[in-house]
Amino acid sequence: DLDKKEYQKIAAEFNLSETAFPVSTTSKDYKQSSTFSLRWFTPTTEVPLCGHATLATAHVLFNEIGNSNDELKFETKSGTLTVKKGAHGYLEMDFPKYELTSIRFNELINPLADKFSEIDAPPFLFEVIKCLIPNKIVIESVIYAPKYGGVVVIIDPDTTKSEFEAFKIDAAKALVLHDGSFVRGLAISLRPSNPVAQGFIDSKNEPYDYACRYFGPWDGVTEDPATGSAQCVIAPFWEKITGKEELYGFQAFPGRGAQFRLHLKEDRVILKGSAVSVLRGEIVY
């Protein structure tokens, strides 16, 4: 267990979206321990929740370290998270489901007033959103998760995959407009009206229920390629809209992308995924 400053230096050296630090809390033998503390750091700050770094941590413990348990528990700033072995090599992560509220703008008619509680938009928010959304794209609604600090902008369902992947955030302007006290992550999402024609299908031609992208310049991450924690905000929104408890999501990071199999419970989100090891090494400390 290291000092926070040391964790931050290591994360800055790796310079990835997140670096995870698990520490066993029940045994010095990492092959036997079933409970760990877990912290996540971007290159610039500590974050309260990270899905893919948790998936990677469990993968390493199970497959690289040889942990003998079928389920691991991680004590985090977002409470206790569990990861267990599933079928076909998948890992199942049990994450919190965040409460949502709709944001009301003078410039927009809010179509979600009957589905979510409402708050007035802070004066800077529309300009922050325009740092990402081109003027030609129709904004349908804006959702906020206060405990997560995330804003989700729902856009025109006829937007194509190529149009969706072409969006670029003006991170420097966004940081000038806002200090991150209200928003620490900005996501865009849509439910494609015709997934096949728009290009929102996987390699087996299975259509996605929704697509998203996630930007976090306030956490030092201009765009995150795969954000499991953000699905704890985005998936509950689409559950409310569609009535579906099983969802197939796609994060459209240009040139890569990430897929999510999600099961929504009353107050939890179950994310299913798998990981591969691509690098092994040692830090000379």
PDB file of C-alpha atoms in Angstrom:
ATOM      1  CA  ASP A   1       0.000   0.000   0.000  1.00  0.00           C
ATOM      2  CA  LEU A   2       1.619   3.220  -1.189  1.00  0.00           C
ATOM      3  CA  ASP A   3       1.088   6.893  -0.557  1.00  0.00           C
ATOM      4  CA  LYS A   4      -1.454   8.600  -2.846  1.00  0.00           C
ATOM      5  CA  LYS A   5       1.297  10.727  -4.383  1.00  0.00           C
ATOM      6  CA  GLU A   6       3.194   7.576  -5.350  1.00  0.00           C
ATOM      7  CA  TYR A   7       0.106   6.047  -6.972  1.00  0.00           C
ATOM      8  CA  GLN A   8      -0.396   9.270  -8.915  1.00  0.00           C
ATOM      9  CA  LYS A   9       3.200   9.322 -10.144  1.00  0.00           C
ATOM     10  CA  ILE A  10       2.947   5.735 -11.375  1.00  0.00           C
ATOM     11  CA  ALA A  11      -0.343   6.446 -13.167  1.00  0.00           C
ATOM     12  CA  ALA A  12       1.180   9.515 -14.807  1.00  0.00           C
ATOM     13  CA  GLU A  13       4.130   7.396 -15.973  1.00  0.00           C
ATOM     14  CA  PHE A  14       1.840   4.820 -17.601  1.00  0.00           C
ATOM     15  CA  ASN A  15      -0.288   7.654 -19.065  1.00  0.00           C
ATOM     16  CA  LEU A  16      -3.332   5.465 -19.732  1.00  0.00           C
ATOM     17  CA  SER A  17      -6.959   6.356 -19.020  1.00  0.00           C
ATOM     18  CA  GLU A  18      -6.710   4.594 -15.654  1.00  0.00           C
ATOM     19  CA  THR A  19      -4.178   2.626 -13.653  1.00  0.00           C
ATOM     20  CA  ALA A  20      -5.565   0.279 -10.981  1.00  0.00           C
ATOM     21  CA  PHE A  21      -3.952  -0.541  -7.636  1.00  0.00           C
ATOM     22  CA  PRO A  22      -5.347  -3.589  -5.775  1.00  0.00           C
ATOM     23  CA  VAL A  23      -4.076  -4.427  -2.307  1.00  0.00           C
ATOM     24  CA  SER A  24      -5.083  -7.623  -0.501  1.00  0.00           C
ATOM     25  CA  THR A  25      -6.876  -6.980   2.787  1.00  0.00           C
ATOM     26  CA  THR A  26      -7.247 -10.574   4.031  1.00  0.00           C
ATOM     27  CA  SER A  27      -4.011 -12.359   3.179  1.00  0.00           C
ATOM     28  CA  LYS A  28      -0.521 -11.653   1.886  1.00  0.00           C
ATOM     29  CA  ASP A  29      -1.056 -14.526  -0.535  1.00  0.00           C
ATOM     30  CA  TYR A  30      -2.685 -13.005  -3.593  1.00  0.00           C
ATOM     31  CA  LYS A  31      -3.516 -16.494  -4.869  1.00  0.00           C
ATOM     32  CA  GLN A  32      -5.797 -17.105  -1.878  1.00  0.00           C
ATOM     33  CA  SER A  33      -7.143 -13.696  -0.897  1.00  0.00           C
ATOM     34  CA  SER A  34     -10.744 -12.946  -1.886  1.00  0.00           C
ATOM     35  CA  THR A  35     -10.965  -9.320  -0.709  1.00  0.00           C
ATOM     36  CA  PHE A  36      -8.923  -6.366  -1.904  1.00  0.00           C
ATOM     37  CA  SER A  37      -8.893  -2.621  -1.640  1.00  0.00           C
ATOM     38  CA  LEU A  38      -8.901  -1.041  -5.082  1.00  0.00           C
ATOM     39  CA  ARG A  39      -8.071   2.476  -6.237  1.00  0.00           C
ATOM     40  CA  TRP A  40      -7.978   3.949  -9.742  1.00  0.00           C
ATOM     41  CA  PHE A  41      -5.917   6.880 -11.018  1.00  0.00           C
ATOM     42  CA  THR A  42      -5.914   8.741 -14.324  1.00  0.00           C
ATOM     43  CA  PRO A  43      -2.664  10.491 -15.282  1.00  0.00           C
ATOM     44  CA  THR A  44      -3.826  13.514 -13.260  1.00  0.00           C
ATOM     45  CA  THR A  45      -6.254  12.458 -10.506  1.00  0.00           C
ATOM     46  CA  GLU A  46      -7.915   9.677  -8.521  1.00  0.00           C
ATOM     47  CA  VAL A  47     -11.407   8.661  -9.702  1.00  0.00           C
ATOM     48  CA  PRO A  48     -14.198   7.065  -7.608  1.00  0.00           C
ATOM     49  CA  LEU A  49     -15.161   4.312 -10.065  1.00  0.00           C
ATOM     50  CA  CYS A  50     -13.713   2.620 -13.134  1.00  0.00           C
ATOM     51  CA  GLY A  51     -15.217  -0.388 -14.866  1.00  0.00           C
ATOM     52  CA  HIS A  52     -12.550  -1.547 -17.274  1.00  0.00           C
ATOM     53  CA  ALA A  53      -9.714  -1.147 -14.802  1.00  0.00           C
ATOM     54  CA  THR A  54     -11.731  -3.345 -12.437  1.00  0.00           C
ATOM     55  CA  LEU A  55     -12.239  -5.913 -15.184  1.00  0.00           C
ATOM     56  CA  ALA A  56      -8.501  -5.838 -15.901  1.00  0.00           C
ATOM     57  CA  THR A  57      -7.659  -6.209 -12.205  1.00  0.00           C
ATOM     58  CA  ALA A  58      -9.881  -9.256 -11.815  1.00  0.00           C
ATOM     59  CA  HIS A  59      -8.483 -10.734 -15.035  1.00  0.00           C
ATOM     60  CA  VAL A  60      -4.919 -10.349 -13.765  1.00  0.00           C
ATOM     61  CA  LEU A  61      -5.719 -11.829 -10.355  1.00  0.00           C
ATOM     62  CA  PHE A  62      -7.536 -14.811 -11.858  1.00  0.00           C
ATOM     63  CA  ASN A  63      -5.317 -15.500 -14.858  1.00  0.00           C
ATOM     64  CA  GLU A  64      -1.879 -14.038 -14.189  1.00  0.00           C
ATOM     65  CA  ILE A  65      -1.644 -14.469 -10.408  1.00  0.00           C
ATOM     66  CA  GLY A  66      -3.706 -17.668 -10.334  1.00  0.00           C
ATOM     67  CA  ASN A  67      -6.212 -16.622  -7.660  1.00  0.00           C
ATOM     68  CA  SER A  68      -8.198 -19.715  -6.662  1.00  0.00           C
ATOM     69  CA  ASN A  69     -11.523 -18.017  -5.845  1.00  0.00           C
ATOM     70  CA  ASP A  70     -14.554 -17.831  -8.122  1.00  0.00           C
ATOM     71  CA  GLU A  71     -15.533 -14.405  -6.798  1.00  0.00           C
ATOM     72  CA  LEU A  72     -13.515 -11.400  -5.673  1.00  0.00           C
ATOM     73  CA  LYS A  73     -14.624  -8.414  -3.618  1.00  0.00           C
ATOM     74  CA  PHE A  74     -13.110  -4.962  -4.026  1.00  0.00           C
ATOM     75  CA  GLU A  75     -13.507  -2.250  -1.403  1.00  0.00           C
ATOM     76  CA  THR A  76     -13.575   1.091  -3.223  1.00  0.00           C
ATOM     77  CA  LYS A  77     -14.674   4.710  -2.951  1.00  0.00           C
ATOM     78  CA  SER A  78     -17.921   3.557  -4.605  1.00  0.00           C
ATOM     79  CA  GLY A  79     -18.580   0.809  -2.067  1.00  0.00           C
ATOM     80  CA  THR A  80     -18.018  -2.933  -2.371  1.00  0.00           C
ATOM     81  CA  LEU A  81     -17.767  -4.203  -5.947  1.00  0.00           C
ATOM     82  CA  THR A  82     -17.813  -7.909  -6.756  1.00  0.00           C
ATOM     83  CA  VAL A  83     -16.430  -9.673  -9.803  1.00  0.00           C
ATOM     84  CA  LYS A  84     -17.132 -13.345 -10.405  1.00  0.00           C
ATOM     85  CA  LYS A  85     -16.267 -15.865 -13.051  1.00  0.00           C
ATOM     86  CA  GLY A  86     -19.032 -16.404 -15.585  1.00  0.00           C
ATOM     87  CA  ALA A  87     -19.627 -18.715 -18.522  1.00  0.00           C
ATOM     88  CA  HIS A  88     -17.450 -18.780 -21.654  1.00  0.00           C
ATOM     89  CA  GLY A  89     -14.567 -16.918 -20.032  1.00  0.00           C
ATOM     90  CA  TYR A  90     -16.608 -13.845 -19.182  1.00  0.00           C
ATOM     91  CA  LEU A  91     -16.276 -11.953 -15.920  1.00  0.00           C
ATOM     92  CA  GLU A  92     -19.384 -10.457 -14.302  1.00  0.00           C
ATOM     93  CA  MET A  93     -19.005  -7.158 -12.456  1.00  0.00           C
ATOM     94  CA  ASP A  94     -21.619  -5.937  -9.981  1.00  0.00           C
ATOM     95  CA  PHE A  95     -21.683  -2.121 -10.035  1.00  0.00           C
ATOM     96  CA  PRO A  96     -23.967   0.605  -8.627  1.00  0.00           C
ATOM     97  CA  LYS A  97     -26.856   2.040 -10.639  1.00  0.00           C
ATOM     98  CA  TYR A  98     -26.855   5.831 -10.436  1.00  0.00           C
ATOM     99  CA  GLU A  99     -29.969   7.936  -9.970  1.00  0.00           C
ATOM    100  CA  LEU A 100     -30.724  10.226 -12.887  1.00  0.00           C
ATOM    101  CA  THR A 101     -32.273  13.623 -13.304  1.00  0.00           C
ATOM    102  CA  SER A 102     -33.179  15.547 -16.442  1.00  0.00           C
ATOM    103  CA  ILE A 103     -31.603  18.928 -17.166  1.00  0.00           C
ATOM    104  CA  ARG A 104     -33.867  21.719 -18.387  1.00  0.00           C
ATOM    105  CA  PHE A 105     -32.529  24.345 -20.810  1.00  0.00           C
ATOM    106  CA  ASN A 106     -34.204  27.461 -22.085  1.00  0.00           C
ATOM    107  CA  GLU A 107     -33.051  26.501 -25.575  1.00  0.00           C
ATOM    108  CA  LEU A 108     -34.573  23.006 -25.454  1.00  0.00           C
ATOM    109  CA  ILE A 109     -37.984  21.479 -24.936  1.00  0.00           C
ATOM    110  CA  ASN A 110     -37.567  18.671 -22.416  1.00  0.00           C
ATOM    111  CA  PRO A 111     -39.311  15.492 -23.628  1.00  0.00           C
ATOM    112  CA  LEU A 112     -38.382  13.591 -20.457  1.00  0.00           C
ATOM    113  CA  ALA A 113     -40.209  15.702 -17.913  1.00  0.00           C
ATOM    114  CA  ASP A 114     -42.665  12.862 -17.234  1.00  0.00           C
ATOM    115  CA  LYS A 115     -39.927  10.243 -16.725  1.00  0.00           C
ATOM    116  CA  PHE A 116     -37.281  11.978 -14.585  1.00  0.00           C
ATOM    117  CA  SER A 117     -37.066  14.710 -12.006  1.00  0.00           C
ATOM    118  CA  GLU A 118     -35.775  18.001 -13.413  1.00  0.00           C
ATOM    119  CA  ILE A 119     -33.173  20.613 -12.545  1.00  0.00           C
ATOM    120  CA  ASP A 120     -32.308  23.852 -14.311  1.00  0.00           C
ATOM    121  CA  ALA A 121     -29.094  23.813 -16.290  1.00  0.00           C
ATOM    122  CA  PRO A 122     -26.164  25.714 -14.802  1.00  0.00           C
ATOM    123  CA  PRO A 123     -25.320  28.723 -16.981  1.00  0.00           C
ATOM    124  CA  PHE A 124     -22.097  27.258 -18.385  1.00  0.00           C
ATOM    125  CA  LEU A 125     -23.404  23.809 -19.343  1.00  0.00           C
ATOM    126  CA  PHE A 126     -24.843  24.481 -22.790  1.00  0.00           C
ATOM    127  CA  GLU A 127     -21.562  26.041 -23.925  1.00  0.00           C
ATOM    128  CA  VAL A 128     -19.648  23.047 -22.546  1.00  0.00           C
ATOM    129  CA  ILE A 129     -21.904  20.701 -24.504  1.00  0.00           C
ATOM    130  CA  LYS A 130     -21.322  22.718 -27.670  1.00  0.00           C
ATOM    131  CA  CYS A 131     -17.587  22.048 -27.243  1.00  0.00           C
ATOM    132  CA  LEU A 132     -18.479  18.527 -28.392  1.00  0.00           C
ATOM    133  CA  ILE A 133     -21.786  18.543 -30.296  1.00  0.00           C
ATOM    134  CA  PRO A 134     -21.767  20.157 -33.772  1.00  0.00           C
ATOM    135  CA  ASN A 135     -24.520  22.680 -34.453  1.00  0.00           C
ATOM    136  CA  LYS A 136     -26.017  20.477 -37.173  1.00  0.00           C
ATOM    137  CA  ILE A 137     -26.698  17.631 -34.700  1.00  0.00           C
ATOM    138  CA  VAL A 138     -30.065  17.677 -32.946  1.00  0.00           C
ATOM    139  CA  ILE A 139     -29.899  17.380 -29.156  1.00  0.00           C
ATOM    140  CA  GLU A 140     -32.951  15.520 -27.867  1.00  0.00           C
ATOM    141  CA  SER A 141     -32.358  15.693 -24.112  1.00  0.00           C
ATOM    142  CA  VAL A 142     -29.688  15.946 -21.410  1.00  0.00           C
ATOM    143  CA  ILE A 143     -29.414  13.667 -18.369  1.00  0.00           C
ATOM    144  CA  TYR A 144     -27.370  14.193 -15.217  1.00  0.00           C
ATOM    145  CA  ALA A 145     -26.175  11.735 -12.550  1.00  0.00           C
ATOM    146  CA  PRO A 146     -25.260  13.880  -9.505  1.00  0.00           C
ATOM    147  CA  LYS A 147     -23.408  11.190  -7.524  1.00  0.00           C
ATOM    148  CA  TYR A 148     -21.353  10.269 -10.584  1.00  0.00           C
ATOM    149  CA  GLY A 149     -20.823  13.813 -11.815  1.00  0.00           C
ATOM    150  CA  GLY A 150     -21.707  12.760 -15.338  1.00  0.00           C
ATOM    151  CA  VAL A 151     -23.793  14.422 -18.025  1.00  0.00           C
ATOM    152  CA  VAL A 152     -25.244  12.364 -20.893  1.00  0.00           C
ATOM    153  CA  VAL A 153     -26.368  14.174 -24.031  1.00  0.00           C
ATOM    154  CA  ILE A 154     -28.967  12.229 -26.020  1.00  0.00           C
ATOM    155  CA  ILE A 155     -28.757  13.048 -29.727  1.00  0.00           C
ATOM    156  CA  ASP A 156     -30.610  12.433 -32.990  1.00  0.00           C
ATOM    157  CA  PRO A 157     -31.293   8.656 -33.373  1.00  0.00           C
ATOM    158  CA  ASP A 158     -30.689   8.931 -37.138  1.00  0.00           C
ATOM    159  CA  THR A 159     -27.025   9.864 -36.645  1.00  0.00           C
ATOM    160  CA  THR A 160     -24.801   7.390 -38.498  1.00  0.00           C
ATOM    161  CA  LYS A 161     -21.824   5.587 -36.981  1.00  0.00           C
ATOM    162  CA  SER A 162     -19.391   7.565 -39.141  1.00  0.00           C
ATOM    163  CA  GLU A 163     -20.991  10.849 -38.056  1.00  0.00           C
ATOM    164  CA  PHE A 164     -20.952   9.727 -34.432  1.00  0.00           C
ATOM    165  CA  GLU A 165     -17.269   8.798 -34.539  1.00  0.00           C
ATOM    166  CA  ALA A 166     -16.350  12.133 -36.145  1.00  0.00           C
ATOM    167  CA  PHE A 167     -17.227  14.218 -33.075  1.00  0.00           C
ATOM    168  CA  LYS A 168     -14.232  15.862 -31.410  1.00  0.00           C
ATOM    169  CA  ILE A 169     -14.225  17.727 -28.127  1.00  0.00           C
ATOM    170  CA  ASP A 170     -12.511  21.066 -27.685  1.00  0.00           C
ATOM    171  CA  ALA A 171     -11.027  19.992 -24.361  1.00  0.00           C
ATOM    172  CA  ALA A 172      -9.087  23.212 -23.791  1.00  0.00           C
ATOM    173  CA  LYS A 173     -12.234  25.333 -24.170  1.00  0.00           C
ATOM    174  CA  ALA A 174     -14.272  22.960 -21.970  1.00  0.00           C
ATOM    175  CA  LEU A 175     -11.695  23.306 -19.189  1.00  0.00           C
ATOM    176  CA  VAL A 176     -11.843  27.096 -19.439  1.00  0.00           C
ATOM    177  CA  LEU A 177     -15.648  27.088 -19.290  1.00  0.00           C
ATOM    178  CA  HIS A 178     -15.937  24.759 -16.285  1.00  0.00           C
ATOM    179  CA  ASP A 179     -13.744  23.568 -13.414  1.00  0.00           C
ATOM    180  CA  GLY A 180     -15.194  20.051 -13.077  1.00  0.00           C
ATOM    181  CA  SER A 181     -17.178  20.714  -9.893  1.00  0.00           C
ATOM    182  CA  PHE A 182     -20.507  19.898 -11.586  1.00  0.00           C
ATOM    183  CA  VAL A 183     -19.396  17.767 -14.530  1.00  0.00           C
ATOM    184  CA  ARG A 184     -16.386  15.451 -14.455  1.00  0.00           C
ATOM    185  CA  GLY A 185     -17.487  13.439 -17.485  1.00  0.00           C
ATOM    186  CA  LEU A 186     -19.464  14.270 -20.626  1.00  0.00           C
ATOM    187  CA  ALA A 187     -21.066  11.419 -22.585  1.00  0.00           C
ATOM    188  CA  ILE A 188     -23.089  11.360 -25.778  1.00  0.00           C
ATOM    189  CA  SER A 189     -25.509   8.580 -26.577  1.00  0.00           C
ATOM    190  CA  LEU A 190     -28.193   7.533 -29.033  1.00  0.00           C
ATOM    191  CA  ARG A 191     -30.511   4.612 -29.695  1.00  0.00           C
ATOM    192  CA  PRO A 192     -30.142   4.066 -33.457  1.00  0.00           C
ATOM    193  CA  SER A 193     -33.433   4.081 -35.338  1.00  0.00           C
ATOM    194  CA  ASN A 194     -32.045   1.651 -37.947  1.00  0.00           C
ATOM    195  CA  PRO A 195     -28.874   0.044 -36.533  1.00  0.00           C
ATOM    196  CA  VAL A 196     -28.022  -1.954 -39.652  1.00  0.00           C
ATOM    197  CA  ALA A 197     -28.318   0.967 -42.063  1.00  0.00           C
ATOM    198  CA  GLN A 198     -26.515   3.328 -39.684  1.00  0.00           C
ATOM    199  CA  GLY A 199     -23.636   0.907 -39.015  1.00  0.00           C
ATOM    200  CA  PHE A 200     -24.359   0.156 -35.354  1.00  0.00           C
ATOM    201  CA  ILE A 201     -23.905  -3.632 -35.535  1.00  0.00           C
ATOM    202  CA  ASP A 202     -21.156  -5.965 -34.328  1.00  0.00           C
ATOM    203  CA  SER A 203     -19.024  -8.364 -36.381  1.00  0.00           C
ATOM    204  CA  LYS A 204     -21.834 -10.942 -36.237  1.00  0.00           C
ATOM    205  CA  ASN A 205     -24.392  -8.389 -37.460  1.00  0.00           C
ATOM    206  CA  GLU A 206     -26.085  -8.181 -34.065  1.00  0.00           C
ATOM    207  CA  PRO A 207     -27.490  -4.661 -33.567  1.00  0.00           C
ATOM    208  CA  TYR A 208     -26.632  -2.574 -30.535  1.00  0.00           C
ATOM    209  CA  ASP A 209     -29.386  -1.244 -28.274  1.00  0.00           C
ATOM    210  CA  TYR A 210     -27.478   2.002 -27.858  1.00  0.00           C
ATOM    211  CA  ALA A 211     -24.188   3.677 -28.681  1.00  0.00           C
ATOM    212  CA  CYS A 212     -22.140   6.128 -26.638  1.00  0.00           C
ATOM    213  CA  ARG A 213     -18.859   7.983 -26.280  1.00  0.00           C
ATOM    214  CA  TYR A 214     -17.273   9.388 -23.114  1.00  0.00           C
ATOM    215  CA  PHE A 215     -15.064  12.444 -22.608  1.00  0.00           C
ATOM    216  CA  GLY A 216     -13.370  13.366 -19.321  1.00  0.00           C
ATOM    217  CA  PRO A 217     -10.922  16.257 -19.727  1.00  0.00           C
ATOM    218  CA  TRP A 218     -11.643  17.301 -16.118  1.00  0.00           C
ATOM    219  CA  ASP A 219     -10.082  13.972 -15.035  1.00  0.00           C
ATOM    220  CA  GLY A 220      -7.170  14.282 -17.455  1.00  0.00           C
ATOM    221  CA  VAL A 221      -8.732  11.942 -20.055  1.00  0.00           C
ATOM    222  CA  THR A 222      -9.724  13.700 -23.278  1.00  0.00           C
ATOM    223  CA  GLU A 223     -11.664  10.620 -24.419  1.00  0.00           C
ATOM    224  CA  ASP A 224     -11.871   7.205 -22.777  1.00  0.00           C
ATOM    225  CA  PRO A 225     -12.018   4.236 -25.172  1.00  0.00           C
ATOM    226  CA  ALA A 226     -14.056   2.046 -22.815  1.00  0.00           C
ATOM    227  CA  THR A 227     -15.901   3.347 -19.755  1.00  0.00           C
ATOM    228  CA  GLY A 228     -17.691   0.713 -17.692  1.00  0.00           C
ATOM    229  CA  SER A 229     -18.558   3.210 -14.963  1.00  0.00           C
ATOM    230  CA  ALA A 230     -20.368   5.467 -17.446  1.00  0.00           C
ATOM    231  CA  GLN A 231     -22.619   2.552 -18.391  1.00  0.00           C
ATOM    232  CA  CYS A 232     -23.960   2.752 -14.820  1.00  0.00           C
ATOM    233  CA  VAL A 233     -25.494   6.049 -15.934  1.00  0.00           C
ATOM    234  CA  ILE A 234     -26.198   5.467 -19.634  1.00  0.00           C
ATOM    235  CA  ALA A 235     -27.690   1.961 -19.403  1.00  0.00           C
ATOM    236  CA  PRO A 236     -30.214   2.891 -16.663  1.00  0.00           C
ATOM    237  CA  PHE A 237     -31.383   5.740 -18.900  1.00  0.00           C
ATOM    238  CA  TRP A 238     -32.032   3.405 -21.827  1.00  0.00           C
ATOM    239  CA  GLU A 239     -33.627   0.878 -19.485  1.00  0.00           C
ATOM    240  CA  LYS A 240     -36.104   3.571 -18.481  1.00  0.00           C
ATOM    241  CA  ILE A 241     -36.802   4.513 -22.101  1.00  0.00           C
ATOM    242  CA  THR A 242     -37.001   1.003 -23.587  1.00  0.00           C
ATOM    243  CA  GLY A 243     -38.210  -1.062 -20.627  1.00  0.00           C
ATOM    244  CA  LYS A 244     -35.432  -3.592 -21.364  1.00  0.00           C
ATOM    245  CA  GLU A 245     -33.411  -5.068 -18.496  1.00  0.00           C
ATOM    246  CA  GLU A 246     -30.889  -6.709 -20.842  1.00  0.00           C
ATOM    247  CA  LEU A 247     -28.994  -4.275 -23.036  1.00  0.00           C
ATOM    248  CA  TYR A 248     -26.186  -4.487 -25.575  1.00  0.00           C
ATOM    249  CA  GLY A 249     -24.179  -1.268 -25.633  1.00  0.00           C
ATOM    250  CA  PHE A 250     -21.411   0.011 -27.890  1.00  0.00           C
ATOM    251  CA  GLN A 251     -18.837   2.668 -27.023  1.00  0.00           C
ATOM    252  CA  ALA A 252     -17.763   4.113 -30.346  1.00  0.00           C
ATOM    253  CA  PHE A 253     -14.201   5.188 -29.661  1.00  0.00           C
ATOM    254  CA  PRO A 254     -12.798   5.871 -33.154  1.00  0.00           C
ATOM    255  CA  GLY A 255     -10.740   2.994 -34.524  1.00  0.00           C
ATOM    256  CA  ARG A 256     -11.448   0.638 -31.654  1.00  0.00           C
ATOM    257  CA  GLY A 257     -14.805   0.566 -29.903  1.00  0.00           C
ATOM    258  CA  ALA A 258     -15.968  -1.405 -26.868  1.00  0.00           C
ATOM    259  CA  GLN A 259     -18.953  -3.679 -26.310  1.00  0.00           C
ATOM    260  CA  PHE A 260     -21.044  -4.080 -23.160  1.00  0.00           C
ATOM    261  CA  ARG A 261     -23.468  -6.813 -22.150  1.00  0.00           C
ATOM    262  CA  LEU A 262     -25.536  -5.359 -19.325  1.00  0.00           C
ATOM    263  CA  HIS A 263     -28.164  -6.684 -16.961  1.00  0.00           C
ATOM    264  CA  LEU A 264     -30.092  -4.059 -14.998  1.00  0.00           C
ATOM    265  CA  LYS A 265     -31.363  -4.816 -11.510  1.00  0.00           C
ATOM    266  CA  GLU A 266     -33.257  -2.589  -9.078  1.00  0.00           C
ATOM    267  CA  ASP A 267     -30.198  -0.709  -7.836  1.00  0.00           C
ATOM    268  CA  ARG A 268     -27.303  -2.500  -9.534  1.00  0.00           C
ATOM    269  CA  VAL A 269     -25.804  -2.882 -13.002  1.00  0.00           C
ATOM    270  CA  ILE A 270     -24.197  -6.194 -13.977  1.00  0.00           C
ATOM    271  CA  LEU A 271     -21.548  -5.748 -16.661  1.00  0.00           C
ATOM    272  CA  LYS A 272     -20.179  -8.768 -18.494  1.00  0.00           C
ATOM    273  CA  GLY A 273     -16.831  -8.652 -20.235  1.00  0.00           C
ATOM    274  CA  SER A 274     -13.522 -10.329 -20.873  1.00  0.00           C
ATOM    275  CA  ALA A 275      -9.913  -9.187 -21.007  1.00  0.00           C
ATOM    276  CA  VAL A 276      -6.576 -10.205 -22.480  1.00  0.00           C
ATOM    277  CA  SER A 277      -3.074  -9.604 -21.161  1.00  0.00           C
ATOM    278  CA  VAL A 278      -0.871  -7.623 -23.562  1.00  0.00           C
ATOM    279  CA  LEU A 279       2.063  -6.600 -21.374  1.00  0.00           C
ATOM    280  CA  ARG A 280       4.025  -7.960 -18.421  1.00  0.00           C
ATOM    281  CA  GLY A 281       6.814  -6.197 -16.601  1.00  0.00           C
ATOM    282  CA  GLU A 282       8.336  -4.780 -13.452  1.00  0.00           C
ATOM    283  CA  ILE A 283       8.620  -1.300 -12.041  1.00  0.00           C
ATOM    284  CA  VAL A 284      12.061  -0.500 -10.637  1.00  0.00           C
ATOM    285  CA  TYR A 285      11.080   1.481  -7.547  1.00  0.00           C
TER     286      TYR A 285
END
